[in-house]
Tab-separated table of C-alpha atoms and ligand atoms in Angstrom:
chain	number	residue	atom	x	y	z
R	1	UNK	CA	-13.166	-11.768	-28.134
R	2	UNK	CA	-12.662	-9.597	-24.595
R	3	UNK	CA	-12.752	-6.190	-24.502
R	4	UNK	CA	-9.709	-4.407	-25.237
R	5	UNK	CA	-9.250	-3.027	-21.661
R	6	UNK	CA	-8.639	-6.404	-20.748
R	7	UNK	CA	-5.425	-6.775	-22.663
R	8	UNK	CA	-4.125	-3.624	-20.535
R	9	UNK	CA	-4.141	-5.580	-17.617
R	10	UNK	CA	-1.860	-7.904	-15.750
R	11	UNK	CA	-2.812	-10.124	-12.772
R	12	UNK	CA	-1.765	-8.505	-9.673
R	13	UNK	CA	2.555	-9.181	-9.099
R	14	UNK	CA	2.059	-9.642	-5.858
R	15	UNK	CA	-1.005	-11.644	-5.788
R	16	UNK	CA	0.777	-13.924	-7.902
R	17	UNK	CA	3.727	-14.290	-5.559
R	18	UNK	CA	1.285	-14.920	-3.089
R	19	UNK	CA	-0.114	-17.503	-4.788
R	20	UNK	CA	3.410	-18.983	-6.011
R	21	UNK	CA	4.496	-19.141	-2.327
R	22	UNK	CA	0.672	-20.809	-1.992
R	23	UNK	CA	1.545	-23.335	-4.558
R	24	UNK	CA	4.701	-24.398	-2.632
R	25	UNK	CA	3.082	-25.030	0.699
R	26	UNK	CA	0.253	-26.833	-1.021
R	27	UNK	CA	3.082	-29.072	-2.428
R	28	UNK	CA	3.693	-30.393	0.756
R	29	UNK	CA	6.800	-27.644	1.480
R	30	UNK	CA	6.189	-25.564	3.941
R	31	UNK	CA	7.540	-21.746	3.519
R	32	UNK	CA	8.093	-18.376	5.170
R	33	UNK	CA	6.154	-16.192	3.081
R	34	UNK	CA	8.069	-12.829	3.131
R	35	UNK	CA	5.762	-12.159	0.126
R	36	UNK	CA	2.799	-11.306	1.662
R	37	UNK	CA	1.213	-7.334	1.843
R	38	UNK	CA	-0.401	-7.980	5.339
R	39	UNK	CA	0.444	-8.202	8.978
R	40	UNK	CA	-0.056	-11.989	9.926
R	41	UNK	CA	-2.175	-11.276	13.354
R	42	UNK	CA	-5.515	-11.458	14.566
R	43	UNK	CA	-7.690	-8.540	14.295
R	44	UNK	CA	-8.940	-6.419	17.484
R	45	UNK	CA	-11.735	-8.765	19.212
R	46	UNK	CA	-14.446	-5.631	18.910
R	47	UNK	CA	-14.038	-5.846	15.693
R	48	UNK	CA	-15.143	-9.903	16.007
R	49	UNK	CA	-17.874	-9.010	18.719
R	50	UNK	CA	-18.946	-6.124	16.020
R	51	UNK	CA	-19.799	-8.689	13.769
R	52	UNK	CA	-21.235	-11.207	15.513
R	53	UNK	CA	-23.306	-8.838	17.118
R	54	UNK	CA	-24.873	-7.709	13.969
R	55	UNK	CA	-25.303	-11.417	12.683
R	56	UNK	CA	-26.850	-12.146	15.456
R	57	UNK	CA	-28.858	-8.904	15.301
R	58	UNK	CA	-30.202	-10.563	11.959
R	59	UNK	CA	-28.286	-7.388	10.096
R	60	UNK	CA	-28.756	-7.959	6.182
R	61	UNK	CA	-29.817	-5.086	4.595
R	62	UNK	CA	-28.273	-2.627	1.973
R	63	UNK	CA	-27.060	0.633	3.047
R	64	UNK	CA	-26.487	3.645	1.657
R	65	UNK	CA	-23.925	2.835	-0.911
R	66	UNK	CA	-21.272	5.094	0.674
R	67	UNK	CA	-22.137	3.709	3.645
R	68	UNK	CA	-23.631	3.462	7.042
R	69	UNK	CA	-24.017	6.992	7.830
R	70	UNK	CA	-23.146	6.321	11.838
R	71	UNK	CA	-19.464	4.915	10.265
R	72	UNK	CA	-18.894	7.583	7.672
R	73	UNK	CA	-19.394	9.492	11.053
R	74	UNK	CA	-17.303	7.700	13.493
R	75	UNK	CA	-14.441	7.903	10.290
R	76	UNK	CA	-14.940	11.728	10.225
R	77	UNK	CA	-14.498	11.764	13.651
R	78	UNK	CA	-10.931	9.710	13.571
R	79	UNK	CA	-9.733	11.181	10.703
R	80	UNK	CA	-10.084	15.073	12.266
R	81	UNK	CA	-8.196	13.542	15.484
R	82	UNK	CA	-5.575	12.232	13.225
R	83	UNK	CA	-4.916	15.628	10.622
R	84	UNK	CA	-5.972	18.187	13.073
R	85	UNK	CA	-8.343	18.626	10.350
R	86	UNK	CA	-12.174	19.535	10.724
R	87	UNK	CA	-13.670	16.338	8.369
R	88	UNK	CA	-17.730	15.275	8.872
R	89	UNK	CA	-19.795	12.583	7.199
R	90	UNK	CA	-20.163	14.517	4.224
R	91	UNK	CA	-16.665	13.905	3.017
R	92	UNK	CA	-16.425	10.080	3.669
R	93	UNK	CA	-17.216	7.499	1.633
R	94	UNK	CA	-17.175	3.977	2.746
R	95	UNK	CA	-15.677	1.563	0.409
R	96	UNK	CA	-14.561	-2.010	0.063
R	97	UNK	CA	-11.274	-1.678	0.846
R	98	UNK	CA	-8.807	1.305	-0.085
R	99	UNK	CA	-8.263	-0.794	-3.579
R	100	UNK	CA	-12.383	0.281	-4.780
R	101	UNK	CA	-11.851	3.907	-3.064
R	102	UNK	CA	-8.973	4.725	-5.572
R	103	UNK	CA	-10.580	2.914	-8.284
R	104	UNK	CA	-13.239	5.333	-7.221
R	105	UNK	CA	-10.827	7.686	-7.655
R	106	UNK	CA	-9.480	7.097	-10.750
R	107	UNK	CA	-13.190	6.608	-12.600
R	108	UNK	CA	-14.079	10.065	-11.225
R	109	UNK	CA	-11.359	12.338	-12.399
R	110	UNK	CA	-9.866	10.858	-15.598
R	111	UNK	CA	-10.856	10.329	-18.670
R	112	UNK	CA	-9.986	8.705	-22.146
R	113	UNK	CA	-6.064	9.910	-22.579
R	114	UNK	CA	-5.944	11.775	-19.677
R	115	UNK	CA	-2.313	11.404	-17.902
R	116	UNK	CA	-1.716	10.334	-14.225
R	117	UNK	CA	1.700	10.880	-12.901
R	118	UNK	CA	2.488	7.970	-10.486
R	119	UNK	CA	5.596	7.261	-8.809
R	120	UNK	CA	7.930	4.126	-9.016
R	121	UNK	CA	8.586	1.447	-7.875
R	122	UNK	CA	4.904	1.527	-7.107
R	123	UNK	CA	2.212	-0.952	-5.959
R	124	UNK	CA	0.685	-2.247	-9.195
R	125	UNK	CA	-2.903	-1.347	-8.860
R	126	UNK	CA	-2.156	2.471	-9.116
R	127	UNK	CA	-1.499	2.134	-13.172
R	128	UNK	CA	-3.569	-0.632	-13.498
R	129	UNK	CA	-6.685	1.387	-12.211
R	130	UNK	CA	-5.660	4.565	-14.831
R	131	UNK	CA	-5.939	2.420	-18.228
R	132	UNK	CA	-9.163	0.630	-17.152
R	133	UNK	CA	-10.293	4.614	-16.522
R	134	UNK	CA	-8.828	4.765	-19.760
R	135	UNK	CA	-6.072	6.892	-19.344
R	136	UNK	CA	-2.140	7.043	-19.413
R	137	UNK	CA	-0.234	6.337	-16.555
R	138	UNK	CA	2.971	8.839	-16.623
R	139	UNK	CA	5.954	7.085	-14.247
R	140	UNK	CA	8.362	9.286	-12.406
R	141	UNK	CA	11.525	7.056	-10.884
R	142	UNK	CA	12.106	7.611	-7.274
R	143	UNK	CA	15.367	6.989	-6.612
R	144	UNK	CA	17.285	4.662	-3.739
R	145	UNK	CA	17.962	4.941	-1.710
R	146	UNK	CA	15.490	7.294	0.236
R	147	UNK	CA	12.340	6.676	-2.743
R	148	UNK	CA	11.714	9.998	-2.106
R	149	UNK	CA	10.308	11.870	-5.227
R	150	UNK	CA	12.496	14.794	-7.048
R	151	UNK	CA	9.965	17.323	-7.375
R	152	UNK	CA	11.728	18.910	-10.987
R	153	UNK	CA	11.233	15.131	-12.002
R	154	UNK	CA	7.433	15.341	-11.248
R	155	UNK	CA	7.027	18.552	-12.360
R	156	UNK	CA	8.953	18.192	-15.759
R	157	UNK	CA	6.373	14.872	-16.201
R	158	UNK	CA	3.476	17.513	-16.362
R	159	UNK	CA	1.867	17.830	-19.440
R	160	UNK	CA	-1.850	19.987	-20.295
R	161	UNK	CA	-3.077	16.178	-20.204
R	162	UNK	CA	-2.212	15.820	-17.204
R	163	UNK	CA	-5.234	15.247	-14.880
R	164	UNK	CA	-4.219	13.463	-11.544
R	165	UNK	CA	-1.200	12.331	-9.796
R	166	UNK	CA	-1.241	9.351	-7.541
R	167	UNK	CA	1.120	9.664	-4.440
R	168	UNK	CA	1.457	6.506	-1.124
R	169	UNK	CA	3.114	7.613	1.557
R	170	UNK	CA	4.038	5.393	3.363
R	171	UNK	CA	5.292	3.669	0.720
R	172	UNK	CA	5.010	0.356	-0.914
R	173	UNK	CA	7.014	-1.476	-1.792
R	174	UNK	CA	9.723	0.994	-0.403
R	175	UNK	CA	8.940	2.103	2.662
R	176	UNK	CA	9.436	4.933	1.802
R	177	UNK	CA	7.634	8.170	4.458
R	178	UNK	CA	7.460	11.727	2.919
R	179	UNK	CA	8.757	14.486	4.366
R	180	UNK	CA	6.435	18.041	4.544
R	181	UNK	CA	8.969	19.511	2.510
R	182	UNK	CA	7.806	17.091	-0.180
R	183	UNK	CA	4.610	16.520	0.781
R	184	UNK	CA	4.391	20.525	0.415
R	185	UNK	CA	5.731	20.985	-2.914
R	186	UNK	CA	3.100	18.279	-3.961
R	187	UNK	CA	0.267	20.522	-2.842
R	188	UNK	CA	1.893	23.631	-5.065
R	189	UNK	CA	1.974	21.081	-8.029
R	190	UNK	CA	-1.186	20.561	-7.481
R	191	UNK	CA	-2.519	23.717	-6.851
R	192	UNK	CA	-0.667	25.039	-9.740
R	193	UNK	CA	-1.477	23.014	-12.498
R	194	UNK	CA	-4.941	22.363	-11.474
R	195	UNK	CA	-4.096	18.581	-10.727
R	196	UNK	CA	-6.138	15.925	-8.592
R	197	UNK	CA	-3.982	14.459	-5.726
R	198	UNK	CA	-4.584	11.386	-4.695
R	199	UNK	CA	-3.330	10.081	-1.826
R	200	UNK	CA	-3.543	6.448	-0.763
R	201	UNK	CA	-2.334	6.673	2.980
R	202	UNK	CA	-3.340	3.032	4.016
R	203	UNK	CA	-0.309	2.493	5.514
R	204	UNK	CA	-0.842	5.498	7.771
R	205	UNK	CA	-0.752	3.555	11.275
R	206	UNK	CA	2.930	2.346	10.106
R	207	UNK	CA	5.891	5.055	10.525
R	208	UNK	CA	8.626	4.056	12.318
R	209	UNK	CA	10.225	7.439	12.483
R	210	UNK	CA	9.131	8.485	15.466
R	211	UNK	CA	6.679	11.189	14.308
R	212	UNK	CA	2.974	10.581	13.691
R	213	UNK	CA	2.012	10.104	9.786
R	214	UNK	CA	1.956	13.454	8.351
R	215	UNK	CA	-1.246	13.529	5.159
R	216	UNK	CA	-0.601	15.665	2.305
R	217	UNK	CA	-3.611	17.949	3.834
R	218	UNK	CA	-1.779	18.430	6.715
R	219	UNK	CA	1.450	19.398	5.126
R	220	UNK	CA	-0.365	21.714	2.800
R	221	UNK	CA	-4.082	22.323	3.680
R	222	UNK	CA	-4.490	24.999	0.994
R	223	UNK	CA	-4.650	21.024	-1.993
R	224	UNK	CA	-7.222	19.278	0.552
R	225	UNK	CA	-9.935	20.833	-2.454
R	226	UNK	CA	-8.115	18.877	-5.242
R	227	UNK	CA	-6.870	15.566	-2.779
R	228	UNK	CA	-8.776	12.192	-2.622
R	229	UNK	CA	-7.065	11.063	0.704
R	230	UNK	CA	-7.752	7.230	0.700
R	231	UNK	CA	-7.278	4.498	3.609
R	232	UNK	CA	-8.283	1.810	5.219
R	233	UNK	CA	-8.916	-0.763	7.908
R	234	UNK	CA	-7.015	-3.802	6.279
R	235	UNK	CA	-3.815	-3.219	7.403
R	236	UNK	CA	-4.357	-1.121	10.743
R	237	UNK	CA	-6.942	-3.794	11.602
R	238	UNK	CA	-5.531	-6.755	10.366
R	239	UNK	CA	-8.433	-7.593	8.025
R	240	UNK	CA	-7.801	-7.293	4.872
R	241	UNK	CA	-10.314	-9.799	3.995
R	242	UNK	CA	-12.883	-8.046	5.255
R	243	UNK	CA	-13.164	-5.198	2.428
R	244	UNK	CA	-13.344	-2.342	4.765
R	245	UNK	CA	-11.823	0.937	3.316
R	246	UNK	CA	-12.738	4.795	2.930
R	247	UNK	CA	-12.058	8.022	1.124
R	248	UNK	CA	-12.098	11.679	1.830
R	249	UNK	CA	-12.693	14.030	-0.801
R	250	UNK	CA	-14.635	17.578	-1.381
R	251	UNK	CA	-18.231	17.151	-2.648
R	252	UNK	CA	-17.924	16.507	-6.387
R	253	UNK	CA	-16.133	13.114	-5.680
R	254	UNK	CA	-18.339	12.036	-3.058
R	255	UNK	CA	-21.146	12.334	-5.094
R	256	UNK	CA	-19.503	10.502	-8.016
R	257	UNK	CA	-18.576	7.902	-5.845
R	258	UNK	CA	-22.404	7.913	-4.876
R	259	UNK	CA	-23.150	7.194	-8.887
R	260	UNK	CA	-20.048	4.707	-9.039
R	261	UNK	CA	-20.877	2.704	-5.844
R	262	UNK	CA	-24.788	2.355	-6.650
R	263	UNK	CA	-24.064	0.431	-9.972
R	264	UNK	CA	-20.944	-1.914	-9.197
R	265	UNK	CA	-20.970	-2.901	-5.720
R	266	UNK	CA	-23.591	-1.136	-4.071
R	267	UNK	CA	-22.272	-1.055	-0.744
R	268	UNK	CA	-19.267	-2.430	1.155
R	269	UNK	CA	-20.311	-5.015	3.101
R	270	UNK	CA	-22.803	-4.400	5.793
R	271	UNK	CA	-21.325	-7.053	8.547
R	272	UNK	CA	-17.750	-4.928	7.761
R	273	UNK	CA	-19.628	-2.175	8.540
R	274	UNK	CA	-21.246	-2.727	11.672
R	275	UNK	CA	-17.867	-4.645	13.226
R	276	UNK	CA	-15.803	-1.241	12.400
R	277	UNK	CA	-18.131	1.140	13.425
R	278	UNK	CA	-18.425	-0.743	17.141
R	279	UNK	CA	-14.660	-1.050	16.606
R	280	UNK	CA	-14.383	2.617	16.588
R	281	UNK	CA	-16.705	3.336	19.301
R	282	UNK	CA	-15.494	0.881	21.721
R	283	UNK	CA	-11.697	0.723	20.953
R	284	UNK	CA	-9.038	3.048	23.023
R	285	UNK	CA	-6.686	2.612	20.152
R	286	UNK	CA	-4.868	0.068	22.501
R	287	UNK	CA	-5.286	-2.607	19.150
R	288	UNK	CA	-3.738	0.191	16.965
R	289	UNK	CA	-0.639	0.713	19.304
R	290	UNK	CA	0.644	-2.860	20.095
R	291	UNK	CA	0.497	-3.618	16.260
R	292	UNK	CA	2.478	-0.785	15.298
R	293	UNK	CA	4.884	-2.008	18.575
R	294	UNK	CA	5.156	-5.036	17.230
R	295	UNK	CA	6.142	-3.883	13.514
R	296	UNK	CA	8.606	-1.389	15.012
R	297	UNK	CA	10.224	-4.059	17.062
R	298	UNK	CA	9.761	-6.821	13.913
R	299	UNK	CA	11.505	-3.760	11.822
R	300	UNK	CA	14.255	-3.285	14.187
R	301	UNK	CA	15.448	-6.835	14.723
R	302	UNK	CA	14.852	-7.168	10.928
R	303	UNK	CA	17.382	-4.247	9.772
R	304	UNK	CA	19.886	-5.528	12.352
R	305	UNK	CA	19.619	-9.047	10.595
R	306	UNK	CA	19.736	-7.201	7.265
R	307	UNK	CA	23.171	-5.308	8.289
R	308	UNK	CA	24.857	-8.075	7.311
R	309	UNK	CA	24.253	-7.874	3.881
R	310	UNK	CA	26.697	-7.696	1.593
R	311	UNK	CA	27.048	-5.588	-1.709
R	312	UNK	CA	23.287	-4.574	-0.714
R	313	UNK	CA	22.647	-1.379	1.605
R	314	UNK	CA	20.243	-1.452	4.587
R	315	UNK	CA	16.828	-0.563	3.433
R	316	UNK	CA	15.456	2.703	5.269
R	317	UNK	CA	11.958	1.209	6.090
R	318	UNK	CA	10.544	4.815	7.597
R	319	UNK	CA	6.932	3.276	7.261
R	320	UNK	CA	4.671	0.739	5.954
R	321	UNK	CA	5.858	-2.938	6.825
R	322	UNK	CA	8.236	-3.720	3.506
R	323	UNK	CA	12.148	-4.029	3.795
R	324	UNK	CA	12.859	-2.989	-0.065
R	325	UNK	CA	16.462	-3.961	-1.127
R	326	UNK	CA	17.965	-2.097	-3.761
R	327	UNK	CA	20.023	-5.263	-5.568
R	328	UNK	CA	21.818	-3.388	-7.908
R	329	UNK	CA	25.049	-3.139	-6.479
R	330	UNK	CA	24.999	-7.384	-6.284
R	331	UNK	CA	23.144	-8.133	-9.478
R	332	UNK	CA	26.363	-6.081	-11.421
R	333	UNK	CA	28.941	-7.919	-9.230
R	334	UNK	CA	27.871	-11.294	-10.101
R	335	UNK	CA	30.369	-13.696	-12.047
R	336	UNK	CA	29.893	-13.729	-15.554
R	337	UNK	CA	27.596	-17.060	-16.540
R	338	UNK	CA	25.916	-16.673	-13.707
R	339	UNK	CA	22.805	-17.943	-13.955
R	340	UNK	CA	20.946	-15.888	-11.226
R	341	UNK	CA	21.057	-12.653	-13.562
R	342	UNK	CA	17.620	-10.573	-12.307
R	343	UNK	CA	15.634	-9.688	-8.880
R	344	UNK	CA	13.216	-12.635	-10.415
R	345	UNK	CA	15.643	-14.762	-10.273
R	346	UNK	CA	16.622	-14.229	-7.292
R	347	UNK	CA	13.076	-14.388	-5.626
R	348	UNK	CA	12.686	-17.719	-7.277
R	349	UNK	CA	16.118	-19.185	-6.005
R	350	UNK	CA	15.002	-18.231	-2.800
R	351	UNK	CA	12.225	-19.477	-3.135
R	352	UNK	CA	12.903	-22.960	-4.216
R	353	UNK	CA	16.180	-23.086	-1.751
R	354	UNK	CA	16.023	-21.568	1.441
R	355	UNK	CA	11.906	-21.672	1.042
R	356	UNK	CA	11.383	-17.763	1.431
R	357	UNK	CA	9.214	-16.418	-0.384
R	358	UNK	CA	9.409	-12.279	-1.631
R	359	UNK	CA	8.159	-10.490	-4.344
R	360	UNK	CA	10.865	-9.185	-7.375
R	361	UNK	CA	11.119	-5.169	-8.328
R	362	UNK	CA	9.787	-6.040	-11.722
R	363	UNK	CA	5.715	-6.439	-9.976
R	364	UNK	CA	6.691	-2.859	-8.905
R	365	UNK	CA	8.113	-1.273	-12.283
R	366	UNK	CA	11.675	-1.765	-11.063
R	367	UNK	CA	14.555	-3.953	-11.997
R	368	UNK	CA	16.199	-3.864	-9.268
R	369	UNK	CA	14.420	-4.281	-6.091
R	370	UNK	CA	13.138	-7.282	-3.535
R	371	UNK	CA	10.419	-6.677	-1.361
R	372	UNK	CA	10.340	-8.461	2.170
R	373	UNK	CA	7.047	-7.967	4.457
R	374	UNK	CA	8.153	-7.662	8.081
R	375	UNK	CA	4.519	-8.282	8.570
R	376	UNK	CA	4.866	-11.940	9.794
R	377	UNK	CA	5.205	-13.254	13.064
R	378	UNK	CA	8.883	-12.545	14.975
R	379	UNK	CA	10.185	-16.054	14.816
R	380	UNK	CA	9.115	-16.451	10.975
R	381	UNK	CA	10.590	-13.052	9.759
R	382	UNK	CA	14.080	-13.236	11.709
R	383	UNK	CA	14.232	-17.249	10.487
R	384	UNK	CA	13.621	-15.747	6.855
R	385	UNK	CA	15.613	-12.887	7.137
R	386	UNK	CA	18.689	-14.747	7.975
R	387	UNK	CA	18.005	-17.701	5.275
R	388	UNK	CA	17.972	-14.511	2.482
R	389	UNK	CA	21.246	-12.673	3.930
R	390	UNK	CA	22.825	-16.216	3.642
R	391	UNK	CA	21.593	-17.020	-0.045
R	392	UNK	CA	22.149	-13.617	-1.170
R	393	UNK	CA	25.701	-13.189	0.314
R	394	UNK	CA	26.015	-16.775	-1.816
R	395	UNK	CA	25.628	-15.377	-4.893
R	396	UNK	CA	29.092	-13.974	-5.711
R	397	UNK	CA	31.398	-17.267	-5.134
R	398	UNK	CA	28.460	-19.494	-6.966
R	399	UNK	CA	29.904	-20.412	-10.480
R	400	UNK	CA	26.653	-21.487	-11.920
R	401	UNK	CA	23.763	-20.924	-9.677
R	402	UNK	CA	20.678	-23.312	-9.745
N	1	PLP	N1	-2.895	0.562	-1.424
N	1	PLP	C1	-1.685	0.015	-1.233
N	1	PLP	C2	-0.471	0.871	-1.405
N	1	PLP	C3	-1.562	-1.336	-0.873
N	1	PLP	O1	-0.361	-1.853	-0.664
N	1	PLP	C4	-2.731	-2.113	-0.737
N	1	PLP	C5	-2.667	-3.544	-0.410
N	1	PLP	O2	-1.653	-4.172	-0.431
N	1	PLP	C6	-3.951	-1.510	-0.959
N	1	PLP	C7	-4.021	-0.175	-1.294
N	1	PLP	C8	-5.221	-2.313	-0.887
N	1	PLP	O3	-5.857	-2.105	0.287
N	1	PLP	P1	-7.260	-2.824	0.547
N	1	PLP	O4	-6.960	-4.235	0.901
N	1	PLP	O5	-7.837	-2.029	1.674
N	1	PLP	O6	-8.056	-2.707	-0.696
């Protein structure tokens, strides 16, 4: 008999499309994978020459298990260049990718049947980390097509239980950026009703709108007491198998995350470590600027494709690297007895006919969306995107689909 916690949990939605598109190529059919949550590059060579140095170097020690203090340094460091905010080592903790940081997070500041407000369509680790803290994830719906937040609808979802809100901007699945108006009325909630914030910005490196990412401290420093800002190297860095994350939080959740880290994993891994910190002290940030080049330009040829959807509105796709199609509009146009009837359907059709693969709303608490990564290489994503506008612009004139 498992534990009950156990029960509360799903695999990962989009691990599981992952490995669905997996199964297809190992099946001898070889696929665009649309489905997949990181950019498909190599990561910056200091990062490489990092960790070979300390390999070589014979590096295999523990370290502190918030980490090396030289790298909670070098993160304070780049993360007061990037607010405008003073931050030292004090207020970093290393982590094993932004995934540990919030469930960090979420250990620290709730407890048994405490409520969390999160937003959806959201990424489905943010409720799955509040019921194995043991608490109740409270949903608000953003809307489409911006996926910005109502505030009222936030606000009316607060409750004397309720402990913590999660916010990601920018967003997955939906691309979604925040504006400071938002951003600013999130810090009043906050403040107000005595909430945590936090704030899993590991997409930061990725707005498109010509504007730097703006953090929730920024927009409103007087919540930076009550915010966990969380982010990592995964996506900026292209190594998301590397486990290298962080958080920044006032003193009370550092040191918890000092308790939580010394009993489950210790310390993020050491080689990780070393290869960011030389990352950060050798890098001019020329690594960081042709990626995000390269997902503006992937985003731009991808929303022209896109245009020529029909019954489906261009996504918006301020930041992160996710076109998110509202399918509503098509989904209640189709023929009656069709058989493609849901966004799951759909990804599977795609799937199994044009050899796309994307993950379906449902992974994201929403019945109506289709995430696309515009994370893959240029030739893959504009071959892709075309093969979807074809099969979904299908869909009306099929009698029975397959
Ligand atoms: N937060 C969001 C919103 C994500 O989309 C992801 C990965 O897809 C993560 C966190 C996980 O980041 P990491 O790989 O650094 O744990």
């Amino acid at each position: 008999m498992l534990a009950q916690r156990i029960s509360l949990l799903s695999e990962s939605g989009t691990a599981a499309a992952r490995e669905a598109a997996q199964d297809v190529v190992a099946a001898g059919h070889p696929i665009i994978d649309l489905a997949t949550g990181e950019v498909i590059t190599e990561p910056p060579s200091s990062v490489r020459e990092g960790a070979i140095a300390a390999i070589k170097a014979g590096t295999n020690r523990y370290t502190s298990s918030i980490g090396l203090l030289p790298l909670r340094a070098a993160v304070a460091e780049k993360l007061s260049t990037e607010t405008g905010i003073s931050w030292n080592s004090e207020d970093i903790v290393i982590t094993a990718g932004a995934k540990q940081g919030l469930l960090d997070a979420a250990l620290a500041v709730l407890d048994p049947d405490d409520e969390a407000i999160i937003i959806r369509p959201c990424w489905p680790t943010f409720p799955s980390q509040v019921l194995l803290a043991g608490a109740k994830p409270i949903f608000v719906d953003a809307r489409p097509p911006t996926y910005i937040p109502a505030i009222d609808a936030i606000r009316a979802a607060v409750t004397p239980r309720t402990k913590a809100m999660i916010i990601n901007s920018p967003n997955n699945p939906t691309g979604a950026v925040y504006d400071r108006t938002t951003l600013q009325a999130i810090g009043d909630l906050a403040v107000n009703y005595q909430m945590w914030i936090i704030s899993d910005e590991c997409y930061s490196n990725f707005v498109f709108t010509g504007v730097p990412h703006e953090s929730i401290v920024m927009a409103h420093p007087g919540a930076r007491s009550r915010t966990i800002l969380v982010n990592a190297f995964s996506k900026e860095l292209a190594i998301t198998g590397w486990r290298l994350g962080y958080f920044a939080a006032p003193p009370a959740i550092i040191s918890a995350a000092k308790k939580l880290q010394s009993h489950t994993t210790s310390n993020a891994n050491v080689i990780a470590q070393q290869a960011v910190l030389h990352h950060l002290q050798v890098g001019d940030g020329s690594y960081e600027r042709e990626i995000h080049q390269r997902l503006s330009d992937a985003r731009t040829t991808g929303l022209r494709i896109l245009a020529d959807l029909q019954d489906v509105s261009p996504p918006i796709a301020d930041g992160s690297f996710f076109f998110y199609l509202d399918l509503s509009r098509l989904l209640s146009s189709l023929p009656d007895g069709a058989t493609v009837r849901s966004t799951e359907d759909i990804a599977r059709l795609i799937l199994k006919e044009v050899a796309v693969g994307s993950v379906a709303g449902g992974t994201f608490g929403d019945a109506n969306g289709l995430r696309l990564s515009f994370g893959v290489p240029p030739d893959l994503l504009e071959s892709g995107l075309r093969r979807v506008v074809e099969t979904l612009n299908s869909l009306k004139t099929r009698k029975a689909a397959a």
